[in-house]
Coordinates of C-alpha atoms and ligand atoms in Angstrom, one line a residue:
M28 CA -46.1 -14.3 1.7
C29 CA -48.7 -12.3 -0.1
G30 CA -52.1 -12.0 1.5
I31 CA -55.3 -12.4 -0.5
V32 CA -58.9 -11.5 0.4
G33 CA -62.2 -11.5 -1.5
Y34 CA -65.9 -10.8 -0.9
V35 CA -69.1 -11.6 -2.7
G36 CA -72.4 -10.6 -1.1
Y37 CA -74.8 -7.7 -0.5
R38 CA -72.5 -5.2 1.2
D39 CA -69.9 -2.9 -0.3
A40 CA -66.8 -4.9 -0.9
Y41 CA -64.2 -2.2 -0.6
P42 CA -64.3 -1.6 3.2
I43 CA -64.2 -5.4 3.8
V44 CA -61.4 -5.9 1.4
I45 CA -59.2 -3.0 2.6
K46 CA -59.7 -3.9 6.3
G47 CA -58.8 -7.5 5.3
L48 CA -55.6 -6.3 3.6
H49 CA -54.6 -4.5 6.7
R50 CA -55.0 -7.7 8.7
L51 CA -53.0 -9.6 6.2
E52 CA -50.3 -7.1 5.7
Y53 CA -48.0 -9.2 7.9
R54 CA -47.7 -11.5 4.9
G55 CA -46.0 -9.0 2.7
Y56 CA -46.1 -5.2 2.2
D57 CA -44.3 -4.5 -1.1
S58 CA -47.5 -3.4 -2.8
A59 CA -51.3 -3.6 -2.5
G60 CA -54.2 -3.7 -5.0
I61 CA -57.9 -4.1 -5.3
A62 CA -60.3 -5.2 -8.0
L63 CA -64.0 -4.2 -7.7
L64 CA -66.8 -5.2 -10.0
D65 CA -69.9 -2.9 -10.3
E66 CA -70.9 -2.1 -13.8
E67 CA -67.4 -2.7 -14.9
L68 CA -64.3 -4.3 -13.6
K69 CA -62.0 -1.8 -12.0
I70 CA -58.5 -2.3 -10.7
Y71 CA -56.5 0.0 -8.3
K72 CA -53.0 -0.9 -7.3
K73 CA -49.9 0.7 -5.9
A74 CA -46.4 -0.1 -4.8
G75 CA -46.0 0.3 -1.0
K76 CA -48.2 -0.4 1.9
V77 CA -51.9 -0.9 2.1
S78 CA -52.2 2.7 3.5
D79 CA -50.5 4.0 0.3
L80 CA -53.2 2.2 -1.7
E81 CA -55.9 3.8 0.5
S82 CA -54.5 7.3 -0.1
H83 CA -54.3 6.5 -3.8
V84 CA -58.1 5.8 -4.0
K85 CA -59.3 8.2 -1.3
D86 CA -61.1 10.5 -3.8
I87 CA -62.6 7.6 -5.8
D88 CA -66.1 6.2 -5.3
M89 CA -65.2 2.5 -4.6
V90 CA -68.4 0.8 -5.5
G91 CA -69.1 -2.9 -6.0
S92 CA -70.3 -5.8 -4.0
L93 CA -67.9 -8.2 -5.6
G94 CA -64.2 -7.5 -4.8
M95 CA -60.8 -8.8 -4.0
G96 CA -57.5 -7.5 -2.8
H97 CA -53.9 -8.4 -2.5
T98 CA -50.9 -7.4 -0.4
R99 CA -47.6 -8.6 -2.0
W100 CA -44.3 -9.9 -1.0
A101 CA -42.4 -9.7 -4.2
T102 CA -40.9 -12.9 -5.8
H103 CA -41.2 -12.6 -9.6
G104 CA -40.8 -8.9 -10.6
A105 CA -39.6 -6.0 -8.5
P106 CA -42.0 -4.2 -6.1
S107 CA -43.7 -1.6 -8.4
D108 CA -47.1 -0.5 -9.5
R109 CA -47.1 -2.6 -12.7
N110 CA -46.1 -5.8 -10.8
S111 CA -48.7 -5.3 -8.2
H112 CA -51.8 -7.6 -8.1
P113 CA -54.5 -7.9 -9.3
H114 CA -53.4 -8.7 -12.8
Q115 CA -55.6 -9.0 -15.9
S116 CA -56.1 -11.0 -19.0
G117 CA -55.3 -9.5 -22.4
N118 CA -59.0 -8.7 -23.0
R119 CA -59.2 -7.0 -19.6
K120 CA -62.2 -9.2 -18.7
L121 CA -60.5 -11.4 -16.2
S122 CA -58.6 -10.4 -13.1
I123 CA -56.5 -12.5 -10.7
I124 CA -54.8 -12.3 -7.3
H125 CA -52.2 -14.9 -6.3
N126 CA -50.1 -16.1 -3.4
G127 CA -47.4 -18.6 -4.4
I128 CA -45.2 -19.2 -7.4
I129 CA -46.1 -20.6 -10.8
E130 CA -42.9 -22.5 -11.5
N131 CA -43.5 -23.3 -15.1
Y132 CA -44.5 -19.7 -15.9
A133 CA -41.6 -19.1 -18.3
V134 CA -42.6 -22.0 -20.6
L135 CA -46.2 -20.9 -20.5
K136 CA -45.2 -17.3 -21.2
E137 CA -43.2 -18.3 -24.2
T138 CA -46.1 -20.1 -25.8
L139 CA -48.5 -17.3 -25.0
L140 CA -46.0 -14.7 -26.4
A141 CA -45.8 -16.7 -29.6
K142 CA -49.6 -16.5 -29.8
G143 CA -49.5 -12.7 -29.6
H144 CA -50.2 -12.2 -25.9
V145 CA -48.8 -8.9 -24.5
F146 CA -47.8 -8.8 -20.9
M147 CA -47.9 -5.7 -18.7
S148 CA -45.8 -7.0 -15.8
D149 CA -42.9 -9.3 -15.0
T150 CA -45.0 -11.6 -12.8
D151 CA -45.8 -15.3 -13.0
T152 CA -49.3 -14.5 -12.0
E153 CA -50.2 -12.5 -15.1
V154 CA -49.1 -15.5 -17.2
L155 CA -51.6 -17.6 -15.4
I156 CA -54.6 -15.4 -16.2
H157 CA -53.5 -15.0 -19.8
F158 CA -53.3 -18.8 -19.9
V159 CA -56.9 -19.1 -18.6
E160 CA -58.0 -16.6 -21.3
D161 CA -56.1 -18.5 -23.9
I162 CA -57.9 -21.7 -23.0
Q163 CA -61.2 -20.0 -23.2
Q164 CA -60.5 -18.6 -26.6
E165 CA -59.1 -21.8 -28.0
T166 CA -61.8 -24.1 -26.6
G167 CA -64.9 -21.9 -26.1
L168 CA -65.2 -23.4 -22.6
D169 CA -66.7 -21.4 -19.8
L170 CA -64.5 -19.7 -17.2
Q171 CA -65.0 -22.4 -14.6
D172 CA -63.7 -25.2 -16.9
A173 CA -60.9 -23.0 -18.3
V174 CA -59.6 -22.3 -14.8
R175 CA -59.7 -26.0 -13.9
I176 CA -57.9 -27.0 -17.1
A177 CA -55.2 -24.2 -16.6
L178 CA -54.6 -25.3 -13.0
N179 CA -54.1 -28.9 -14.1
K180 CA -51.2 -27.7 -16.2
V181 CA -49.6 -25.4 -13.7
V182 CA -46.6 -26.5 -11.7
G183 CA -46.0 -24.7 -8.4
A184 CA -47.9 -23.4 -5.5
Y185 CA -50.9 -21.1 -5.5
A186 CA -53.8 -19.7 -3.7
I187 CA -55.7 -17.6 -6.3
V188 CA -58.9 -15.7 -6.6
I189 CA -60.3 -14.9 -10.1
M190 CA -63.0 -12.4 -11.0
S191 CA -64.6 -11.9 -14.4
A192 CA -66.3 -8.8 -15.8
D193 CA -68.9 -11.1 -17.4
E194 CA -69.8 -12.8 -14.0
P195 CA -70.8 -10.1 -11.6
D196 CA -71.7 -12.7 -8.9
L197 CA -68.8 -15.1 -9.0
L198 CA -65.5 -15.5 -7.3
I199 CA -63.3 -18.5 -8.2
A200 CA -60.9 -19.5 -5.5
A201 CA -58.4 -22.3 -5.7
R202 CA -55.4 -23.6 -3.7
K203 CA -52.4 -25.8 -3.9
G204 CA -49.7 -25.4 -1.3
S205 CA -50.8 -21.9 -0.2
P206 CA -53.5 -21.3 2.4
M207 CA -57.1 -20.3 1.7
V208 CA -60.1 -20.0 4.0
I209 CA -63.7 -19.4 3.0
G210 CA -66.0 -17.5 5.4
V211 CA -69.6 -18.6 5.2
G212 CA -72.1 -15.8 5.9
E213 CA -75.8 -15.5 5.1
G214 CA -76.1 -14.3 1.5
E215 CA -72.4 -13.6 1.5
Y216 CA -69.0 -15.3 1.3
F217 CA -65.5 -14.2 2.1
V218 CA -62.2 -15.7 1.1
A219 CA -58.8 -15.0 2.6
S220 CA -55.3 -16.3 3.2
D221 CA -56.2 -16.7 6.9
A222 CA -59.3 -16.2 9.0
T223 CA -58.3 -12.7 10.3
P224 CA -60.2 -10.7 7.7
I225 CA -63.3 -12.9 8.1
V226 CA -63.7 -13.2 11.9
E227 CA -65.7 -10.1 12.4
Y228 CA -68.4 -11.1 9.9
T229 CA -68.8 -14.8 10.5
K230 CA -67.3 -17.6 12.6
N231 CA -68.2 -20.3 10.1
V232 CA -65.3 -21.2 7.9
I233 CA -64.1 -23.8 5.4
Y234 CA -60.4 -24.5 5.0
L235 CA -60.0 -25.2 1.3
N236 CA -57.8 -28.3 0.6
D237 CA -55.0 -28.6 -1.9
N238 CA -56.3 -29.1 -5.5
E239 CA -59.7 -27.8 -4.7
I240 CA -61.5 -25.0 -6.6
A241 CA -64.4 -23.1 -5.1
Y242 CA -67.0 -21.4 -7.2
I243 CA -68.5 -18.8 -4.9
R244 CA -71.7 -16.9 -5.5
R245 CA -73.5 -14.8 -2.9
N246 CA -76.1 -17.5 -2.3
D247 CA -74.2 -20.6 -3.4
L248 CA -70.9 -22.3 -2.8
L249 CA -69.7 -25.2 -4.9
I250 CA -66.4 -26.9 -4.3
K251 CA -64.8 -29.3 -6.7
N252 CA -61.4 -30.9 -6.9
I253 CA -59.2 -30.3 -9.8
D254 CA -60.5 -33.5 -11.5
N255 CA -64.0 -31.9 -11.5
T256 CA -65.5 -34.1 -8.7
V257 CA -67.8 -32.3 -6.3
Q258 CA -66.4 -32.1 -2.7
A259 CA -68.5 -31.9 0.5
P260 CA -67.4 -28.8 2.4
Y261 CA -66.6 -29.2 6.1
I262 CA -67.7 -26.1 8.0
Q263 CA -65.7 -25.3 11.2
R264 CA -66.3 -22.8 14.0
L265 CA -63.5 -20.2 14.5
E266 CA -62.1 -19.8 18.0
L267 CA -60.4 -16.5 17.1
Q268 CA -61.6 -13.4 18.9
L269 CA -61.6 -10.0 17.3
E270 CA -59.7 -8.3 20.2
M271 CA -56.8 -10.7 19.6
L272 CA -56.2 -8.8 16.4
E273 CA -55.9 -5.3 17.9
K274 CA -52.9 -3.6 19.5
G275 CA -54.7 -3.2 22.9
G276 CA -53.0 0.1 23.8
F277 CA -49.5 -0.9 22.9
E278 CA -47.5 1.1 20.4
H279 CA -46.7 -2.0 18.4
F280 CA -48.0 -5.5 18.0
M281 CA -44.5 -6.8 18.8
L282 CA -44.5 -5.1 22.2
K283 CA -48.0 -6.3 22.9
E284 CA -46.9 -9.8 22.0
I285 CA -43.8 -9.7 24.2
Y286 CA -46.0 -8.6 27.1
E287 CA -48.5 -11.3 26.4
Q288 CA -46.0 -14.1 27.1
P289 CA -47.0 -14.8 30.8
R290 CA -50.4 -15.5 29.5
S291 CA -49.5 -17.3 26.3
I292 CA -47.1 -19.6 28.1
H293 CA -49.8 -20.3 30.7
D294 CA -52.3 -21.0 27.9
C295 CA -49.9 -23.3 26.3
M296 CA -49.5 -25.4 29.5
R297 CA -53.2 -25.3 30.5
G298 CA -54.7 -28.7 31.0
R299 CA -51.4 -30.3 30.0
I300 CA -49.4 -30.4 33.2
Y301 CA -50.4 -31.7 36.6
P302 CA -47.5 -30.8 38.8
Q303 CA -48.6 -32.5 42.0
E304 CA -49.2 -35.8 40.2
G305 CA -46.0 -35.3 38.2
K306 CA -48.0 -35.9 35.0
V307 CA -47.9 -34.4 31.5
Q308 CA -50.9 -35.0 29.3
L309 CA -50.7 -34.2 25.6
G310 CA -54.0 -35.2 23.9
G311 CA -52.7 -34.4 20.4
I312 CA -50.0 -37.1 20.5
K313 CA -51.5 -39.5 22.9
E314 CA -52.2 -42.1 20.3
Y315 CA -48.4 -42.2 19.5
T316 CA -47.3 -42.9 23.0
E317 CA -46.0 -46.4 22.1
K318 CA -44.1 -44.9 19.2
L319 CA -42.4 -42.4 21.6
K320 CA -41.5 -45.1 24.0
N321 CA -39.6 -47.0 21.3
I322 CA -38.3 -44.3 19.2
D323 CA -34.6 -44.3 18.1
R324 CA -34.4 -40.9 16.7
I325 CA -36.3 -37.6 16.4
I326 CA -35.7 -35.2 13.6
I327 CA -36.9 -31.6 14.0
V328 CA -37.5 -29.5 10.9
A329 CA -38.2 -25.8 10.9
C330 CA -37.2 -22.4 9.6
G331 CA -36.2 -19.1 11.3
T332 CA -37.2 -18.6 14.9
S333 CA -38.9 -21.9 14.9
W334 CA -35.6 -23.6 14.1
H335 CA -34.1 -21.9 17.2
A336 CA -36.9 -23.3 19.2
G337 CA -36.1 -26.7 17.7
L338 CA -32.5 -26.4 19.0
V339 CA -33.7 -25.8 22.5
G340 CA -36.0 -28.8 22.0
E341 CA -32.9 -30.9 21.1
Y342 CA -31.2 -30.1 24.4
L343 CA -34.3 -30.8 26.4
I344 CA -35.3 -34.1 24.6
E345 CA -31.8 -35.5 24.6
E346 CA -31.2 -34.5 28.3
Y347 CA -34.5 -35.8 29.7
A348 CA -35.9 -38.4 27.3
R349 CA -32.5 -39.6 26.1
V350 CA -33.5 -39.8 22.5
P351 CA -31.1 -38.6 19.8
V352 CA -32.4 -35.5 18.1
E353 CA -31.3 -33.8 14.9
V354 CA -32.5 -30.3 14.1
E355 CA -32.5 -29.4 10.5
Y356 CA -33.3 -26.3 8.4
A357 CA -36.3 -27.5 6.5
S358 CA -35.0 -26.0 3.3
E359 CA -31.7 -28.0 3.5
F360 CA -33.3 -31.2 4.7
R361 CA -35.6 -31.6 1.7
Y362 CA -32.9 -31.2 -0.9
R363 CA -30.3 -33.6 0.4
N364 CA -31.8 -37.0 0.1
P365 CA -32.0 -37.5 3.9
I366 CA -32.0 -40.9 5.4
I367 CA -35.4 -41.4 7.0
S368 CA -37.4 -44.5 7.7
E369 CA -40.6 -45.6 9.4
K370 CA -38.7 -45.8 12.6
D371 CA -38.2 -42.0 12.7
L372 CA -40.3 -39.3 14.2
V373 CA -40.2 -36.0 12.4
I374 CA -41.5 -32.9 14.2
A375 CA -42.2 -29.8 12.2
I376 CA -42.2 -26.5 14.2
S377 CA -44.0 -23.6 12.6
Q378 CA -45.9 -20.6 14.0
S379 CA -47.9 -20.1 10.8
G380 CA -48.2 -23.8 9.9
E381 CA -47.8 -22.7 6.3
T382 CA -44.0 -22.3 5.7
A383 CA -43.4 -23.8 2.3
D384 CA -40.0 -25.4 3.1
T385 CA -41.3 -26.9 6.3
M386 CA -44.3 -28.4 4.5
A387 CA -42.1 -29.8 1.8
A388 CA -39.7 -31.4 4.3
L389 CA -42.7 -33.0 6.1
E390 CA -44.2 -34.3 2.9
L391 CA -40.8 -35.9 2.1
A392 CA -40.6 -37.5 5.5
K393 CA -44.2 -38.7 5.3
E394 CA -43.5 -40.3 1.9
K395 CA -40.5 -42.1 3.4
G396 CA -42.8 -43.6 6.0
A397 CA -41.8 -41.5 9.1
T398 CA -44.4 -40.5 11.7
I399 CA -44.8 -36.8 11.5
F400 CA -45.9 -34.4 14.3
G401 CA -46.6 -30.7 14.1
V402 CA -45.9 -28.0 16.7
C403 CA -47.9 -25.1 15.2
N404 CA -49.7 -22.0 16.4
V405 CA -52.4 -21.4 13.7
V406 CA -55.2 -23.9 14.2
G407 CA -56.3 -25.5 11.0
A408 CA -53.3 -24.4 9.0
S409 CA -51.7 -26.7 6.4
I410 CA -49.0 -28.3 8.5
P411 CA -51.3 -29.5 11.3
R412 CA -53.6 -30.9 8.6
L413 CA -50.7 -32.8 7.0
T414 CA -49.3 -34.3 10.2
H415 CA -50.3 -37.6 11.9
A416 CA -50.5 -35.8 15.3
G417 CA -49.3 -32.7 17.0
V418 CA -49.4 -30.2 19.8
Y419 CA -50.8 -26.7 19.2
T420 CA -48.9 -23.8 20.9
H421 CA -52.1 -21.8 21.6
A422 CA -50.2 -18.5 21.8
G423 CA -53.0 -16.7 20.0
P424 CA -52.5 -14.7 16.7
E425 CA -49.0 -13.3 16.3
I426 CA -49.0 -10.3 14.1
G427 CA -45.6 -8.7 14.6
V428 CA -43.5 -10.1 11.8
A429 CA -40.6 -10.8 14.3
S430 CA -41.7 -13.8 16.3
T431 CA -41.8 -13.5 20.1
K432 CA -44.6 -15.2 21.9
A433 CA -44.7 -18.0 19.4
F434 CA -41.1 -18.8 20.2
T435 CA -41.6 -19.1 23.9
A436 CA -44.8 -21.1 23.3
Q437 CA -42.9 -23.5 21.0
V438 CA -40.2 -23.9 23.6
T439 CA -42.9 -24.6 26.2
V440 CA -44.5 -27.3 24.0
L441 CA -41.1 -28.9 23.3
T442 CA -40.4 -28.9 27.1
L443 CA -43.7 -30.7 27.5
I444 CA -42.9 -33.2 24.8
A445 CA -39.4 -33.8 26.4
F446 CA -41.0 -34.5 29.8
Y447 CA -43.9 -36.5 28.4
T448 CA -41.4 -38.7 26.4
A449 CA -39.1 -39.0 29.4
Q450 CA -42.0 -40.1 31.5
Q451 CA -43.1 -42.7 29.0
R452 CA -39.6 -44.0 28.5
G453 CA -38.8 -44.0 32.2
T454 CA -35.8 -41.7 31.8
I455 CA -36.9 -39.3 34.5
T456 CA -37.8 -40.1 38.1
Q457 CA -41.3 -39.2 39.3
S458 CA -39.9 -37.0 42.0
K459 CA -37.8 -35.0 39.5
L460 CA -40.8 -34.7 37.3
V461 CA -42.9 -33.3 40.2
E462 CA -40.1 -30.8 40.9
Y463 CA -39.7 -29.7 37.3
L464 CA -43.4 -29.5 36.6
T465 CA -43.9 -27.4 39.7
Q466 CA -41.3 -25.0 38.5
L467 CA -42.6 -25.0 35.0
N468 CA -46.0 -24.0 36.3
D469 CA -44.4 -20.9 37.8
I470 CA -42.7 -19.8 34.6
P471 CA -45.5 -17.3 33.6
Q472 CA -44.8 -15.4 36.9
L473 CA -41.0 -15.5 36.3
V474 CA -41.6 -14.1 32.8
E475 CA -43.8 -11.4 34.3
K476 CA -40.8 -10.5 36.6
A477 CA -38.3 -10.6 33.7
L478 CA -40.5 -8.0 31.9
K479 CA -39.8 -5.6 34.8
A480 CA -36.3 -5.1 33.4
N481 CA -37.9 -3.1 30.6
D482 CA -36.7 0.4 31.8
R483 CA -33.1 -0.9 32.3
I484 CA -33.2 -2.3 28.8
V485 CA -34.4 1.0 27.4
E486 CA -31.2 2.6 29.0
I487 CA -29.0 -0.1 27.5
A488 CA -30.6 0.2 24.1
S489 CA -30.0 3.9 24.0
E490 CA -26.4 3.3 24.8
F491 CA -25.9 0.9 21.9
K492 CA -28.5 2.0 19.3
N493 CA -25.8 3.3 17.0
S494 CA -23.7 0.1 16.9
S495 CA -23.1 -1.5 13.6
N496 CA -22.5 -5.0 14.9
C497 CA -23.4 -7.0 18.0
L498 CA -22.5 -10.5 19.2
F499 CA -24.7 -12.8 21.3
L500 CA -23.1 -15.6 23.2
G501 CA -24.6 -18.5 25.2
R502 CA -23.8 -22.1 26.1
G503 CA -25.9 -25.2 26.3
S504 CA -29.6 -24.4 25.8
S505 CA -28.7 -20.7 26.0
F506 CA -26.9 -20.9 22.7
P507 CA -30.1 -21.1 20.7
V508 CA -31.3 -18.2 22.9
A509 CA -28.3 -16.3 21.8
L510 CA -29.1 -17.1 18.1
E511 CA -32.7 -15.9 18.7
G512 CA -31.5 -12.7 20.4
A513 CA -29.2 -12.0 17.4
L514 CA -32.0 -12.8 14.9
K515 CA -34.4 -10.5 16.6
L516 CA -31.9 -7.6 16.6
K517 CA -31.0 -8.0 13.0
E518 CA -34.5 -8.5 11.8
I519 CA -36.0 -5.4 13.2
S520 CA -33.2 -2.9 13.9
Y521 CA -31.0 -3.9 10.8
I522 CA -27.9 -4.0 13.1
H523 CA -25.7 -6.9 12.0
A524 CA -25.8 -9.5 14.8
E525 CA -24.4 -13.0 15.2
G526 CA -25.3 -15.6 17.8
Y527 CA -22.5 -18.0 18.8
P528 CA -21.8 -20.7 21.3
A529 CA -19.7 -18.8 23.8
A530 CA -16.8 -21.2 23.6
E531 CA -16.6 -21.0 19.8
M532 CA -16.0 -17.3 20.0
K533 CA -12.3 -17.8 20.3
H534 CA -12.3 -19.7 16.9
G535 CA -13.2 -16.6 14.9
P536 CA -15.6 -13.9 16.1
I537 CA -13.0 -12.9 18.8
A538 CA -11.2 -11.2 15.9
L539 CA -14.1 -8.8 15.6
I540 CA -14.0 -7.6 19.2
D541 CA -12.9 -4.1 19.9
E542 CA -14.3 -1.1 21.9
N543 CA -17.1 -0.7 19.4
M544 CA -18.5 -4.2 19.8
P545 CA -21.3 -4.9 22.2
V546 CA -21.4 -8.5 23.3
V547 CA -24.6 -9.8 24.9
V548 CA -23.8 -12.9 27.1
I549 CA -26.3 -15.2 28.7
A550 CA -24.5 -15.9 32.0
T551 CA -27.1 -17.4 34.3
K552 CA -26.0 -19.5 37.3
H553 CA -26.2 -22.9 35.7
S554 CA -23.9 -25.7 34.5
S555 CA -21.6 -23.7 32.3
Y556 CA -21.5 -20.6 34.5
E557 CA -17.8 -20.7 35.3
K558 CA -16.9 -21.3 31.6
V559 CA -19.1 -18.4 30.5
I560 CA -17.3 -16.2 33.0
S561 CA -14.0 -17.1 31.3
N562 CA -15.6 -16.1 28.0
I563 CA -16.6 -12.8 29.4
Q564 CA -13.0 -12.2 30.6
E565 CA -11.8 -12.9 27.1
V566 CA -14.1 -10.3 25.6
K567 CA -13.2 -7.8 28.3
A568 CA -9.5 -8.3 27.7
R569 CA -10.1 -7.1 24.1
G570 CA -12.0 -4.0 25.0
G571 CA -15.5 -5.4 24.1
H572 CA -18.6 -4.1 26.0
I573 CA -20.4 -6.8 27.9
I574 CA -24.2 -6.8 28.4
A575 CA -24.8 -9.8 30.6
I576 CA -28.1 -11.6 31.3
V577 CA -27.6 -12.8 34.8
T578 CA -29.5 -14.6 37.6
E579 CA -31.0 -12.2 40.1
G580 CA -28.5 -11.2 42.8
D581 CA -25.3 -12.3 40.9
N582 CA -22.7 -9.8 41.9
D583 CA -19.7 -11.6 40.4
V584 CA -20.7 -11.1 36.8
R585 CA -21.9 -7.6 37.7
A586 CA -18.4 -6.7 38.7
M587 CA -17.0 -7.7 35.3
A588 CA -19.8 -6.7 32.9
D589 CA -20.5 -3.2 31.6
Y590 CA -24.3 -3.7 31.9
V591 CA -26.3 -6.4 33.6
I592 CA -29.9 -7.4 33.1
E593 CA -31.2 -9.6 35.9
I594 CA -33.7 -12.4 35.3
P595 CA -35.3 -14.4 38.1
E596 CA -33.8 -17.6 39.2
T597 CA -35.1 -20.8 37.5
A598 CA -34.0 -24.4 37.0
E599 CA -31.8 -25.0 34.0
P600 CA -34.4 -26.5 31.6
F601 CA -36.4 -23.3 31.8
V602 CA -33.7 -20.7 31.3
P603 CA -34.5 -20.3 27.6
L604 CA -38.1 -19.3 28.4
V605 CA -36.9 -16.5 30.8
A606 CA -33.6 -15.4 29.2
T607 CA -35.3 -14.8 25.9
I608 CA -37.5 -12.0 27.3
P609 CA -34.8 -9.3 27.8
L610 CA -33.3 -10.1 24.4
Q611 CA -36.7 -9.5 22.7
L612 CA -37.0 -6.2 24.6
L613 CA -33.5 -5.1 23.7
A614 CA -34.2 -5.7 20.0
Y615 CA -37.5 -3.9 20.2
H616 CA -36.3 -0.8 21.9
T617 CA -33.1 -0.5 19.8
A618 CA -35.3 -0.8 16.6
V619 CA -37.7 1.8 17.9
M620 CA -34.9 4.2 18.7
R621 CA -33.4 3.7 15.3
G622 CA -36.8 4.7 13.8
C623 CA -37.4 1.3 12.2
N624 CA -40.8 -0.2 11.4
V625 CA -40.8 -2.8 14.1
D626 CA -44.0 -4.7 13.1
Q627 CA -43.2 -4.7 9.4
P628 CA -39.4 -4.9 9.0
R629 CA -38.1 -4.4 5.5
N630 CA -38.0 -7.3 3.0
L631 CA -39.5 -9.8 5.6
A632 CA -42.8 -11.5 5.7
K633 CA -44.4 -13.5 8.5
S634 CA -45.6 -16.4 6.5
V635 CA -43.2 -17.6 3.9
T636 CA -45.2 -19.7 1.5
V637 CA -42.6 -19.7 -1.3
E638 CA -39.6 -22.0 -1.3
Ligands
G6P1257 C1 -40.4 -16.1 8.6 C2 -40.8 -15.2 9.7 C3 -40.1 -15.8 11.0 C4 -40.4 -17.2 11.2 C5 -40.1 -18.1 10.0 C6 -40.7 -19.5 10.1 O1 -39.1 -15.9 8.2 O2 -40.4 -13.9 9.5 O3 -40.5 -15.0 12.1 O4 -39.7 -17.7 12.3 O5 -40.7 -17.5 8.8 O6 -42.1 -19.4 10.1 P1 -43.0 -20.4 10.8 O7 -44.4 -19.8 10.6 O8 -42.8 -21.7 10.0 O9 -42.7 -20.5 12.2

């Protein structure tokens, strides 16, 4: 949700900033802009993608070794050149980029307008930089103090970087609620929303904490908190490799990430399961084993795809660990005065670890005394730093905006948590655990096999690419898989799609079924198999077209369905991990055939740091 990047040092800032913006484009692509300071402060910005900005400046000599850039996901003010960041103060000396929302901007703007400030955009961000300028003018304070005083009066979330025409060697960066990483080089510093723009220059990073302000010069870094107390920075080593950020021969990041799943699921389980011993080991939550043994209730909070993973987790944890689980949309949970106590365990699931609603839900649960765990992918992100304990998914950077490998990794972690808790609570026998862990260990190979259906899926996608609607049905833990299949299709192909529990279809969606309606049904040979077959018959009787995801060798469903996609046989708890694969490929190929921008679907952003 807006990406920001900045550089101060001895090199030309432009190539670093523009490359950084490409890496951060997953966070928003409504507009892009750059500020450079050489002899004067220059701003270049354009509605559209980072590549549009590049074309816009291609004949300009982009000089300056102090610079910053922004890629925007619009909140306040439509996507346009004038609303693009960077924004400037009235005297044009200060410039700002911002990720987040200044909630009290309207009040501030009113006061500033009354004092004669003139605004060039509709954004909350421009108000903030005018506010800083106003404080400087009123008090005569230097920029550092003026920024600190302004931030003390701001309500909302922000990660900002400020440059001043009068300070050719200074970037001021601050955060509250939106992420910010500082890269520490020799005679140079980098700032960015995540480490991806930084990794090729340095592996030493500092994650700025909430309410901290960094004053960054090429040979000096000073971090203070908002109360003006100096903070000791903690430098960490990045694990990220540059190759992880490239497409590696695939046409799109999404396809690469779909194909990475055998490896990402394997990485997620590595060192955590011991099939022969029937043992699950989760170092990140080990200290809370007693809590898990005695827990009365688990609440899972998440958004989007991560929420779907949470629903799979609910089936698994209730089935094997016999603990009641509630799965909540983080955005709803936080606004409805939920009943939570110290007895509860709240698990936040988040690929980015930065989703604003999920963070706010966690903060609320923490305030009420609950133990909070995180299941996150991005190491060092805000959610893992807020939680008491957690389990990383280790899927590697996910760049395609539509989540794929992060989902299967989340489901894998939740499977591990279910078995770990079951083992601790004695709700699963040792022999069953040995059997299940042995099968779980083989899931990467089964996913590899499921990917072999790709050509068949291309044929099916070409048959249905012009559909306007599509229904996805599943029962049990395949219901969240149906939801996820529908979400993938609508996100990237813009075909309207709904996921439904197969049996609920007759209470409404059945009215939509006619010869134009493709219905994707997850009909693997497990506990609800016979019931799902009845649901298939109900669709067929009304002329709908069935695309069935079936267990390898199933000829019964083949005889009824219009199209079948086979997946390898697996035990019931692992069906979501395998059945998701063909649905991801179906969405991908359909979107490609419809000419959609698969990696950057319209209006979406990968990391939603606004509420
Ligand atoms: C956005 C993304 C989704 C993601 C959701 C939650 O909507 O486009 O892919 O599932 O946010 O994000 P999180 O990082 O918390 O998993």
